[in-house]
Coordinates of C-alpha atoms and ligand atoms in Angstrom, one line a residue:
X974 CA 84.7 97.8 125.2
X975 CA 84.1 94.1 124.7
X976 CA 83.7 91.7 127.6
X977 CA 87.1 90.2 127.0
X978 CA 88.6 93.7 126.8
X979 CA 87.2 94.5 130.2
X980 CA 88.4 91.2 131.7
X981 CA 91.9 92.0 130.4
X982 CA 91.9 95.5 132.0
X983 CA 91.2 93.8 135.3
X984 CA 93.8 91.1 135.1
X985 CA 96.8 92.6 133.3
X986 CA 99.0 95.6 133.9
X987 CA 98.2 97.3 130.6
X988 CA 97.1 100.8 131.1
X989 CA 95.4 103.3 128.8
X990 CA 98.7 105.0 128.2
X991 CA 100.2 101.8 126.7
X992 CA 98.8 102.7 123.2
X993 CA 102.1 101.6 121.7
X994 CA 101.4 98.0 122.9
X995 CA 98.0 97.8 121.3
X996 CA 98.7 100.0 118.4
X997 CA 100.3 99.8 114.9
X998 CA 103.1 102.1 113.8
X999 CA 103.4 103.2 110.2
X1000 CA 106.9 104.2 109.0
X1001 CA 107.2 107.1 106.6
X1002 CA 110.4 107.8 104.6
X1003 CA 109.6 111.5 104.2
X1004 CA 111.4 112.0 100.9
X1005 CA 109.2 109.4 99.2
X1006 CA 105.8 109.8 100.8
X1007 CA 104.1 112.9 99.2
X1008 CA 105.4 116.1 97.7
X1009 CA 103.2 119.1 98.2
X1010 CA 105.4 121.8 96.6
X1011 CA 106.3 120.1 93.4
X1012 CA 110.0 120.0 93.8
X1013 CA 110.0 116.2 93.4
X1014 CA 110.9 115.5 97.1
X1015 CA 108.3 114.5 99.6
X1016 CA 107.7 116.9 102.4
X1017 CA 105.8 117.6 105.6
X1018 CA 102.9 119.4 104.0
X1019 CA 102.7 116.4 101.7
X1020 CA 102.4 114.1 104.7
X1021 CA 99.7 116.4 106.2
X1022 CA 97.7 116.1 102.9
X1023 CA 97.8 112.3 103.2
X1024 CA 96.9 111.9 106.9
X1025 CA 93.4 110.6 106.0
X1026 CA 94.9 107.6 104.3
X1027 CA 96.5 106.8 107.7
X1028 CA 93.9 107.9 110.2
X1029 CA 90.6 106.4 111.3
X1030 CA 88.9 106.9 108.0
X1031 CA 91.8 105.1 106.3
X1032 CA 94.2 102.4 107.6
X1033 CA 93.6 103.4 111.2
X1034 CA 97.2 103.3 112.3
X1035 CA 98.0 104.6 115.8
X1036 CA 101.3 106.3 115.1
X1037 CA 103.6 107.5 112.3
X1038 CA 107.4 107.2 112.6
X1039 CA 109.1 109.7 110.4
X1040 CA 112.6 108.7 109.1
X1041 CA 115.0 111.7 109.7
X1042 CA 113.6 115.1 108.8
X1043 CA 116.6 117.1 109.9
X1044 CA 119.2 119.0 107.8
X1045 CA 121.6 116.5 106.2
X1046 CA 124.1 116.4 103.4
X1047 CA 122.4 113.2 102.3
X1048 CA 125.5 110.9 102.4
X1049 CA 123.4 108.3 104.1
X1050 CA 119.8 109.0 103.1
X1051 CA 119.2 111.5 106.0
X1052 CA 120.9 109.4 108.7
X1053 CA 123.8 111.8 108.6
X1054 CA 122.4 114.7 110.5
X1055 CA 124.0 118.2 110.5
X1056 CA 121.5 119.7 113.0
X1057 CA 119.3 117.5 115.2
X1058 CA 117.2 120.4 116.5
X1059 CA 115.6 121.7 113.2
X1060 CA 113.6 120.6 110.2
X1061 CA 115.4 120.4 106.9
X1062 CA 113.9 123.3 104.8
X1063 CA 113.6 120.8 102.0
X1064 CA 110.8 119.1 104.0
X1065 CA 109.1 122.3 105.1
X1066 CA 109.3 124.9 107.9
X1067 CA 109.3 124.6 111.6
X1068 CA 105.6 125.7 111.5
X1069 CA 104.9 122.9 109.1
X1070 CA 106.3 120.4 111.6
X1071 CA 104.1 121.8 114.4
X1072 CA 101.1 121.7 112.1
X1073 CA 101.8 118.1 111.2
X1074 CA 101.9 117.2 114.9
X1075 CA 98.6 119.0 115.5
X1076 CA 96.9 117.5 112.4
X1077 CA 98.1 114.0 113.3
X1078 CA 96.9 114.3 116.9
X1079 CA 93.5 115.6 115.7
X1080 CA 93.1 112.3 114.0
X1081 CA 94.3 110.3 116.9
X1082 CA 97.7 109.5 115.3
X1083 CA 100.8 109.8 117.4
X1084 CA 104.1 111.1 116.0
X1085 CA 107.4 109.3 116.5
X1086 CA 110.7 110.9 115.4
X1087 CA 113.8 109.1 114.3
X1088 CA 116.8 110.3 116.3
X1089 CA 120.3 109.6 115.1
X1090 CA 122.3 110.0 118.2
X1091 CA 125.2 107.6 117.7
X1092 CA 126.8 109.9 115.1
X1093 CA 126.4 113.2 113.4
X1094 CA 127.2 114.3 109.9
X1095 CA 130.8 115.5 109.4
X1096 CA 129.2 118.9 108.6
X1097 CA 127.6 119.2 112.0
X1098 CA 129.0 122.3 113.7
X1099 CA 130.2 120.2 116.7
X1100 CA 132.3 118.1 114.5
X1101 CA 133.5 121.0 112.3
X1102 CA 134.8 122.5 115.6
X1103 CA 136.1 119.3 117.0
X1104 CA 138.2 118.3 114.1
X1105 CA 140.3 121.4 114.0
X1106 CA 142.1 121.1 117.3
X1107 CA 142.3 119.5 120.7
X1108 CA 141.0 122.5 122.6
X1109 CA 137.7 124.3 122.6
X1110 CA 134.1 123.5 123.6
X1111 CA 133.5 120.6 121.2
X1112 CA 137.0 119.2 121.1
X1113 CA 136.1 116.2 123.2
X1114 CA 132.6 115.6 121.8
X1115 CA 133.6 112.8 119.4
X1116 CA 135.5 109.5 119.8
X1117 CA 139.1 110.6 119.1
X1118 CA 142.1 108.4 119.7
X1119 CA 145.8 108.6 119.2
X1120 CA 147.5 106.6 116.4
X1121 CA 148.9 103.2 117.4
X1122 CA 152.3 104.1 116.1
X1123 CA 153.2 104.2 112.4
X1124 CA 153.2 101.7 109.6
X1125 CA 156.3 100.8 107.5
X1126 CA 155.7 103.8 105.3
X1127 CA 155.5 106.1 108.2
X1128 CA 151.7 106.6 108.1
X1129 CA 149.8 106.7 111.3
X1130 CA 148.3 103.4 112.3
X1131 CA 144.6 103.1 113.4
X1132 CA 144.1 102.8 117.2
X1133 CA 142.6 99.3 116.9
X1134 CA 141.2 96.8 114.4
X1135 CA 137.6 98.0 114.4
X1136 CA 135.9 98.0 110.9
X1137 CA 133.0 100.0 109.5
X1138 CA 129.7 98.3 108.7
X1139 CA 129.8 100.0 105.4
X1140 CA 133.2 98.6 104.6
X1141 CA 136.8 99.7 105.3
X1142 CA 138.4 100.7 108.6
X1143 CA 136.2 102.4 111.3
X1144 CA 138.9 105.0 111.9
X1145 CA 139.8 108.1 109.8
X1146 CA 142.9 110.1 110.5
X1147 CA 142.6 113.9 111.0
X1148 CA 146.0 115.6 110.5
X1149 CA 144.9 118.8 112.2
X1150 CA 144.5 117.0 115.5
X1151 CA 147.1 114.2 114.8
X1152 CA 144.4 111.8 115.8
X1153 CA 141.8 109.3 114.4
X1154 CA 138.1 109.6 114.8
X1155 CA 135.8 106.6 114.9
X1156 CA 132.8 105.8 112.6
X1157 CA 130.9 102.6 112.6
X1158 CA 129.3 103.8 109.3
X1159 CA 130.7 106.3 106.8
X1160 CA 133.7 108.5 107.4
X1161 CA 131.1 111.3 107.0
X1162 CA 129.3 110.0 110.1
X1163 CA 131.7 110.6 113.0
X1164 CA 130.8 108.9 116.2
X1165 CA 129.8 111.0 119.3
X1166 CA 131.5 110.2 122.6
X1167 CA 128.5 109.5 124.9
X1168 CA 130.9 109.1 127.9
X1169 CA 131.4 112.8 128.0
X1170 CA 128.8 114.2 130.5
X1171 CA 128.3 117.4 128.5
X1172 CA 127.6 115.4 125.3
X1173 CA 124.9 113.3 127.1
X1174 CA 123.4 116.5 128.5
X1175 CA 123.3 118.2 125.1
X1176 CA 121.7 115.1 123.5
X1177 CA 119.1 115.0 126.2
X1178 CA 118.4 118.7 125.8
X1179 CA 117.6 118.0 122.2
X1180 CA 115.3 115.1 123.1
X1181 CA 113.4 117.4 125.5
X1182 CA 113.1 120.0 122.8
X1183 CA 111.2 117.6 120.5
X1184 CA 109.1 116.2 123.3
X1185 CA 108.1 119.8 124.2
X1186 CA 106.8 120.1 120.6
X1187 CA 104.3 117.3 121.2
X1188 CA 106.3 114.3 119.9
X1189 CA 104.9 111.1 121.4
X1190 CA 107.8 108.7 120.8
X1191 CA 111.3 108.3 119.5
X1192 CA 113.1 105.7 117.4
X1193 CA 116.7 105.5 118.4
X1194 CA 118.9 104.7 115.4
X1195 CA 121.6 102.0 116.0
X1196 CA 121.2 102.6 119.7
X1197 CA 123.2 99.7 121.1
X1198 CA 126.4 101.2 119.5
X1199 CA 126.2 104.4 121.5
X1200 CA 128.8 103.2 124.1
X1201 CA 132.1 101.6 123.3
X1202 CA 134.7 100.1 125.7
X1203 CA 136.4 103.1 127.3
X1204 CA 139.9 101.6 126.5
X1205 CA 139.1 101.0 122.8
X1206 CA 140.6 97.4 122.7
X1207 CA 140.8 95.5 119.4
X1208 CA 138.0 93.1 118.9
X1209 CA 138.8 89.4 118.8
X1210 CA 138.7 87.9 115.3
X1211 CA 137.0 84.8 114.0
X1212 CA 136.1 83.2 110.6
X1213 CA 133.4 85.0 108.6
X1214 CA 132.1 86.1 105.3
X1215 CA 132.8 89.8 105.5
X1216 CA 135.4 91.9 107.4
X1217 CA 132.6 92.9 109.8
X1218 CA 131.7 89.2 110.4
X1219 CA 135.3 88.3 111.0
X1220 CA 135.3 90.1 114.3
X1221 CA 133.5 89.4 117.6
X1222 CA 132.1 92.8 118.4
X1223 CA 132.9 92.7 122.0
X1224 CA 134.2 96.3 122.4
X1225 CA 132.5 98.5 119.7
X1226 CA 128.9 97.9 120.9
X1227 CA 126.6 96.4 123.7
X1228 CA 128.6 97.7 126.6
X1229 CA 127.5 96.7 130.2
X1230 CA 126.8 100.2 131.2
X1231 CA 124.5 100.9 128.2
X1232 CA 121.2 99.9 129.9
X1233 CA 121.8 102.6 132.6
X1234 CA 122.1 105.1 129.8
X1235 CA 118.8 104.0 128.4
X1236 CA 117.3 104.4 131.8
X1237 CA 118.5 108.0 132.0
X1238 CA 117.0 108.6 128.6
X1239 CA 113.7 106.9 129.6
X1240 CA 113.4 109.1 132.7
X1241 CA 113.0 112.1 130.4
X1242 CA 110.2 110.5 128.4
X1243 CA 108.6 109.1 131.5
X1244 CA 108.1 112.6 132.9
X1245 CA 104.8 112.3 131.0
X1246 CA 102.7 109.2 130.5
X1247 CA 102.2 107.6 127.1
X1248 CA 105.6 108.2 125.5
X1249 CA 107.2 105.3 123.8
X1250 CA 110.6 104.7 122.4
X1251 CA 112.1 102.0 120.2
X1252 CA 115.7 101.2 119.8
X1253 CA 117.1 99.9 116.5
X1254 CA 119.2 96.9 117.5
X1255 CA 122.2 97.1 115.3
X1256 CA 123.5 93.7 114.2
X1257 CA 122.5 91.7 117.3
X1258 CA 120.6 88.6 118.4
X1259 CA 117.0 88.3 119.5
X1260 CA 118.3 87.7 123.1
X1261 CA 120.1 91.0 123.0
X1262 CA 117.0 92.8 121.7
X1263 CA 114.9 91.2 124.5
X1264 CA 117.5 92.1 127.1
X1265 CA 117.4 95.8 126.2
X1266 CA 113.6 95.9 126.2
X1267 CA 112.0 97.4 129.3
X1268 CA 108.7 99.1 130.1
X1269 CA 107.8 101.5 127.3
X1270 CA 111.1 101.0 125.6
X1271 CA 110.8 98.5 122.7
X1272 CA 113.7 97.1 120.6
X1273 CA 113.6 95.9 117.1
X1274 CA 114.8 92.3 116.7
X1275 CA 115.4 90.9 113.2
X1276 CA 114.2 87.3 113.6
X1277 CA 111.1 87.6 111.6
X1278 CA 112.5 89.9 108.9
X1279 CA 115.4 87.4 108.4
X1280 CA 113.2 84.3 108.2
X1281 CA 112.7 82.8 104.7
X1282 CA 109.1 82.4 103.6
X1283 CA 108.5 78.8 104.6
X1284 CA 106.6 77.4 107.5
X1285 CA 109.6 75.9 109.4
X1286 CA 111.6 79.2 109.2
X1287 CA 108.6 81.3 110.4
X1288 CA 107.7 78.8 113.2
X1289 CA 111.4 78.9 114.4
X1290 CA 111.4 82.7 114.3
X1291 CA 108.2 82.9 116.3
X1292 CA 109.5 80.4 118.8
X1293 CA 112.8 82.2 119.2
X1294 CA 111.0 85.5 119.8
X1295 CA 108.6 84.0 122.3
X1296 CA 111.4 82.3 124.2
X1297 CA 113.6 85.4 124.3
X1298 CA 111.0 88.0 125.2
X1299 CA 108.8 85.8 127.4
X1300 CA 105.6 87.2 128.9
X1301 CA 107.2 90.1 130.6
X1302 CA 108.7 91.9 127.6
X1303 CA 106.9 93.3 124.7
X1304 CA 108.3 92.5 121.2
X1305 CA 108.0 94.4 117.9
X1306 CA 107.1 92.9 114.5
X1307 CA 108.9 94.1 111.4
X1308 CA 108.9 92.6 107.9
X1309 CA 110.5 95.6 106.1
X1310 CA 111.9 99.0 106.5
X1311 CA 114.1 101.6 104.7
X1312 CA 117.2 99.3 104.9
X1313 CA 115.7 96.1 103.8
X1314 CA 114.0 94.7 100.7
X1315 CA 110.3 95.2 100.1
X1316 CA 108.5 92.3 101.8
X1317 CA 106.5 91.0 98.8
X1318 CA 109.7 90.8 96.7
X1319 CA 111.9 89.4 99.4
X1320 CA 109.5 86.8 100.7
X1321 CA 108.3 85.6 97.3
X1322 CA 111.9 85.2 96.1
X1323 CA 112.9 83.3 99.2
X1324 CA 110.0 80.8 98.6
X1325 CA 110.9 80.1 95.0
X1326 CA 108.2 80.6 92.4
X1327 CA 105.5 82.1 94.7
X1328 CA 102.7 84.4 93.8
X1329 CA 104.0 87.7 95.3
X1330 CA 100.4 89.1 95.6
X1331 CA 99.3 86.1 97.8
X1332 CA 102.6 86.3 99.7
X1333 CA 102.0 90.0 100.4
X1334 CA 98.5 89.2 101.8
X1335 CA 99.7 86.4 104.0
X1336 CA 102.7 88.5 105.2
X1337 CA 100.3 91.2 106.2
X1338 CA 98.4 88.7 108.3
X1339 CA 101.6 87.5 110.0
X1340 CA 102.7 91.1 110.7
X1341 CA 99.4 92.2 112.2
X1342 CA 98.6 89.1 114.2
X1343 CA 102.0 87.9 115.7
X1344 CA 102.6 89.1 119.3
X1345 CA 104.3 92.5 119.4
X1346 CA 103.8 96.1 118.1
X1347 CA 103.7 95.9 114.3
X1348 CA 105.8 98.5 112.3
X1349 CA 104.4 98.8 108.8
X1350 CA 106.7 100.4 106.2
X1351 CA 105.0 102.8 103.8
X1352 CA 103.8 101.3 100.6
X1353 CA 103.6 97.7 102.0
X1354 CA 99.9 98.3 102.2
X1355 CA 99.9 98.3 98.3
X1356 CA 102.3 95.4 98.0
X1357 CA 105.0 97.7 96.6
X1358 CA 108.0 95.8 95.2
X1359 CA 111.7 96.5 95.0
X1360 CA 112.3 98.7 92.0
X1361 CA 115.3 98.3 89.7
X1362 CA 117.5 101.4 90.1
X1363 CA 120.5 101.8 87.8
X1364 CA 123.7 102.7 89.7
X1365 CA 123.7 106.2 88.1
X1366 CA 120.3 106.8 89.6
X1367 CA 121.1 105.4 93.0
X1368 CA 120.4 107.6 96.0
X1369 CA 122.2 105.4 98.5
X1370 CA 125.9 106.4 98.5
X1371 CA 127.0 103.6 101.0
X1372 CA 125.8 101.0 98.4
X1373 CA 128.9 101.6 96.3
X1374 CA 131.0 100.5 99.2
X1375 CA 129.2 97.2 99.7
X1376 CA 131.1 94.2 98.6
X1377 CA 129.7 90.8 97.7
X1378 CA 128.4 89.1 100.8
X1379 CA 127.5 92.5 102.4
X1380 CA 124.4 92.5 104.6
X1381 CA 122.8 95.4 102.8
X1382 CA 122.4 96.3 99.2
X1383 CA 121.4 99.4 97.2
X1384 CA 118.6 100.7 99.5
X1385 CA 117.3 103.0 96.8
X1386 CA 115.2 100.0 95.6
X1387 CA 113.0 100.0 98.7
X1388 CA 112.8 103.8 99.1
X1389 CA 110.9 104.7 95.8
X1390 CA 108.0 107.2 95.9
X1391 CA 104.6 106.1 97.1
X1392 CA 102.1 105.9 94.2
X1393 CA 98.8 107.6 95.1
X1394 CA 96.9 107.6 91.8
X1395 CA 97.4 106.8 88.1
X1396 CA 99.0 109.4 85.8
X1397 CA 102.3 111.3 85.6
X1398 CA 104.0 111.6 89.0
X1399 CA 101.4 109.1 90.4
X1400 CA 100.0 111.7 92.7
X1401 CA 103.3 111.7 94.5
X1402 CA 104.6 114.9 92.8
X1403 CA 103.6 117.4 90.2
X1404 CA 107.3 117.7 89.3
X1405 CA 110.0 115.2 88.5
X1406 CA 110.3 112.6 91.3
X1407 CA 113.7 112.6 93.1
X1408 CA 113.8 108.8 92.6
X1409 CA 111.9 106.8 89.9
X1410 CA 108.5 105.3 90.7
X1411 CA 107.9 101.6 90.3
X1412 CA 107.0 100.4 86.8
X1413 CA 103.7 99.2 88.2
X1414 CA 102.7 102.6 89.8
X1415 CA 99.9 103.0 87.2
X1416 CA 97.9 100.1 88.7
X1417 CA 99.6 99.7 92.1
X1418 CA 98.4 102.9 93.7
X1419 CA 96.1 103.9 96.5
X1420 CA 93.3 105.3 94.3
X1421 CA 93.0 102.1 92.2
X1422 CA 93.4 99.7 95.1
X1423 CA 90.7 101.5 97.1
X1424 CA 88.1 100.6 94.5
X1425 CA 89.0 96.9 94.5
X1426 CA 87.8 94.9 97.5
X1427 CA 90.3 92.2 96.7
X1428 CA 93.3 94.5 96.6
X1429 CA 96.2 94.3 99.0
X1430 CA 95.2 97.7 100.4
X1431 CA 91.7 96.3 101.1
X1432 CA 93.3 93.3 102.8
X1433 CA 95.3 95.7 105.0
X1434 CA 92.3 97.8 105.8
X1435 CA 90.2 94.7 106.8
X1436 CA 93.1 93.3 108.9
X1437 CA 93.8 96.6 110.7
X1438 CA 90.1 97.1 111.5
X1439 CA 89.9 93.6 112.9
X1440 CA 93.0 94.1 115.0
X1441 CA 91.7 97.4 116.4
X1442 CA 88.6 95.6 117.8
X1443 CA 90.2 92.3 118.9
X1444 CA 92.0 92.5 122.2
X1445 CA 93.6 89.1 121.8
X1446 CA 95.3 90.2 118.6
X1447 CA 96.5 93.3 120.2
X1448 CA 97.8 92.2 123.5
X1449 CA 97.1 88.5 123.9
X1450 CA 99.6 85.8 124.7
X1451 CA 100.9 83.8 121.7
X1452 CA 101.2 80.0 121.6
X1453 CA 102.3 78.0 118.5
X1454 CA 99.7 75.3 118.0
X1455 CA 101.2 71.8 118.5
X1456 CA 99.7 70.6 115.2
X1457 CA 101.5 73.4 113.4
X1458 CA 103.5 71.1 111.0
X1459 CA 104.3 70.8 107.3
X1460 CA 103.6 74.0 105.4
X1461 CA 101.2 75.3 108.1
X1462 CA 102.0 77.9 110.7
X1463 CA 99.3 78.0 113.3
X1464 CA 99.1 79.9 116.5
X1465 CA 96.6 81.1 119.1
X1466 CA 96.4 84.6 120.6
X1467 CA 94.5 84.7 123.8
X1468 CA 93.2 87.0 126.5
X1469 CA 90.8 86.0 129.2
X1470 CA 87.5 85.4 127.4
X1471 CA 88.8 85.5 123.8
X1472 CA 90.8 82.9 121.8
X1473 CA 91.9 83.5 118.3
X1474 CA 93.4 81.0 115.9
X1475 CA 95.6 82.2 113.1
X1476 CA 96.4 79.8 110.2
X1477 CA 99.0 80.5 107.5
X1478 CA 99.7 78.1 104.7
X1479 CA 103.2 79.0 103.6
X1480 CA 103.4 76.2 101.0
X1481 CA 103.0 76.2 97.2
X1482 CA 100.2 73.6 97.4
X1483 CA 97.0 73.2 99.4
X1484 CA 97.3 72.3 103.1
X1485 CA 94.6 70.7 105.3
X1486 CA 93.9 71.8 108.9
X1487 CA 91.6 69.8 111.1
X1488 CA 90.0 72.0 113.8
X1489 CA 90.3 69.8 116.9
X1490 CA 87.5 67.3 117.0
X1491 CA 87.5 66.8 120.7
X1492 CA 83.9 66.6 122.1
X1493 CA 82.8 69.9 123.5
X1494 CA 85.4 71.8 121.5
X1495 CA 84.1 75.1 120.3
X1496 CA 82.8 76.1 117.0
X1497 CA 84.7 78.8 115.3
X1498 CA 83.7 82.2 113.8
X1499 CA 85.6 83.1 110.6
X1500 CA 87.0 86.6 111.2
X1501 CA 89.3 87.0 108.2
X1502 CA 90.5 85.2 105.0
X1503 CA 93.1 86.5 102.6
X1504 CA 91.3 84.7 99.8
X1505 CA 87.9 86.4 99.2
X1506 CA 87.2 84.6 95.9
X1507 CA 85.4 81.6 97.5
X1508 CA 83.8 82.7 100.7
X1509 CA 83.8 80.2 103.5
X1510 CA 81.0 79.7 106.1
X1511 CA 80.8 82.4 108.7
X1512 CA 80.7 79.7 111.5
X1513 CA 82.7 76.5 111.2
X1514 CA 82.0 73.5 113.4
X1515 CA 84.7 72.1 115.7
X1516 CA 86.2 69.0 114.1
X1517 CA 85.7 70.4 110.5
X1518 CA 88.6 70.2 108.1
X1519 CA 89.7 73.4 106.3
X1520 CA 91.7 73.4 103.1
X1521 CA 94.0 76.4 102.7
X1522 CA 95.4 77.4 99.3
X1523 CA 99.0 78.4 98.7
X1524 CA 99.8 81.5 100.8
X1525 CA 96.3 81.7 102.2
X1526 CA 95.9 83.0 105.7
X1527 CA 92.7 82.8 107.8
X1528 CA 91.8 84.0 111.3
X1529 CA 89.2 82.3 113.5
X1530 CA 87.7 83.1 116.9
X1531 CA 86.5 80.4 119.2
X1532 CA 82.8 80.6 120.0
X1533 CA 82.7 79.5 123.7
Ligands
GLC2588 C1 120.5 102.8 110.8 C2 119.6 103.3 109.7 C3 120.3 103.2 108.4 C4 121.6 104.0 108.5 C5 122.4 103.6 109.6 C6 123.5 104.5 109.9 O1 120.8 101.4 110.7 O2 118.4 102.5 109.7 O3 119.5 103.6 107.4 O4 122.3 103.8 107.3 O5 121.7 103.5 110.8 O6 123.0 105.8 110.3

């Protein structure tokens, strides 16, 4: 360990079990990662085959998060689960899962599962039983409510005004019970009633089952929606772009007794050290995300992912995060995921005519140096782009319900298969891929980029290696530099004994940065530069002026 690392261990409360704080998490969308059996759909043996790309001889990430691997009718890309306790045979066997955990652990990679506990598929046996009548073991497992009278045509009226995120009302009538059930998402995703003690007990039993199989962490899908107001009052309304935005979501999420539920959940994980969890904040502010963060429980906030690619937007996002999380709470860093656009496409578009390759490199620098645990979505290490998918090829049924102004779009475009090598199937599959590969897969693939020291993959590998040996980048405090103006975003990351300066030029023209010329100011060691075409000096004097090209990012360390 370096001197600064040792100093940190002495002064801070970070323990060896806090791997999730130092580490980097890599998100895999299993259908699109690697197909071992040639049916065109990615699977668990395929992931096992690719672990060396992720482990210490490859990217060197600390954990993989698997988007849902459970049986699912596929109405919402696997987030409509019909059995939370098993592996979908399309992805492999139960033994394949156990082998994946072993093989990942052998390489020092932890495994995080994605648990969808807010709702189930309508094909889940609990719901199938629940919808048929008001008696029986599962009758009360879902959020059922009586109609609020009848409309002029004699049809039952929904219990309140709640709407679905995917469009339309959030209630569907079930004539067999004479009641409505609630769904924040599709009607095929009925909402569980977490206020029923037997339901909570069953959910926690399932959690224990996965932990017993060696799982190291859990991502909780749309977790702040688990509890609703027990009386189901209508939400107040306001002006807004979409039906969803036209309500103040006072009663259908973020209930005051929710933190206590998370504490009960965490008690299960905390029975053993080193287990992390991360909640997906559904449609909320950075303050809500910070408020629900505690100990080893992280929460995604969307400030960075929603910032346009310009210096003032990124600076504001960083400031907002720092202010909301403060020193005591640990943030996450996310620039893309299975619901959002690919970062190179999204950011380059938001900046106007930017070079998407340069943007991808600078975005990698931001993701891996800002304070918080980075979550890296598969394929970003290649600079993958959104892929045009015709509506008839879409694999995202909710997309057809989105109206203009919706927050999400056809997510097929960011879920395309990972290209591993040139040639048919791009090393992803020997068969016909379940979703088309990007048109650039012949060149934008792992094999080709590995041979090119200037590729985006090489950039990620350099950055990840640097991060892994630089305590300040992992766990240091973050301070925006006061001279961070114009197109420049500049911040320092610091632990006792180590000070790192990150400079990002988010403009379309060169920017100048003068290293402070105060007498006695340190000289700087160049640790990283996204632009490798014109190497800079390894040591740069205090007071020197640096010129950064468009979307260039550099990392320096103060030499005391
Ligand atoms: C989460 C998932 C998203 C899914 C939704 C409903 O937001 O990330 O993919 O559609 O939950 O399950």
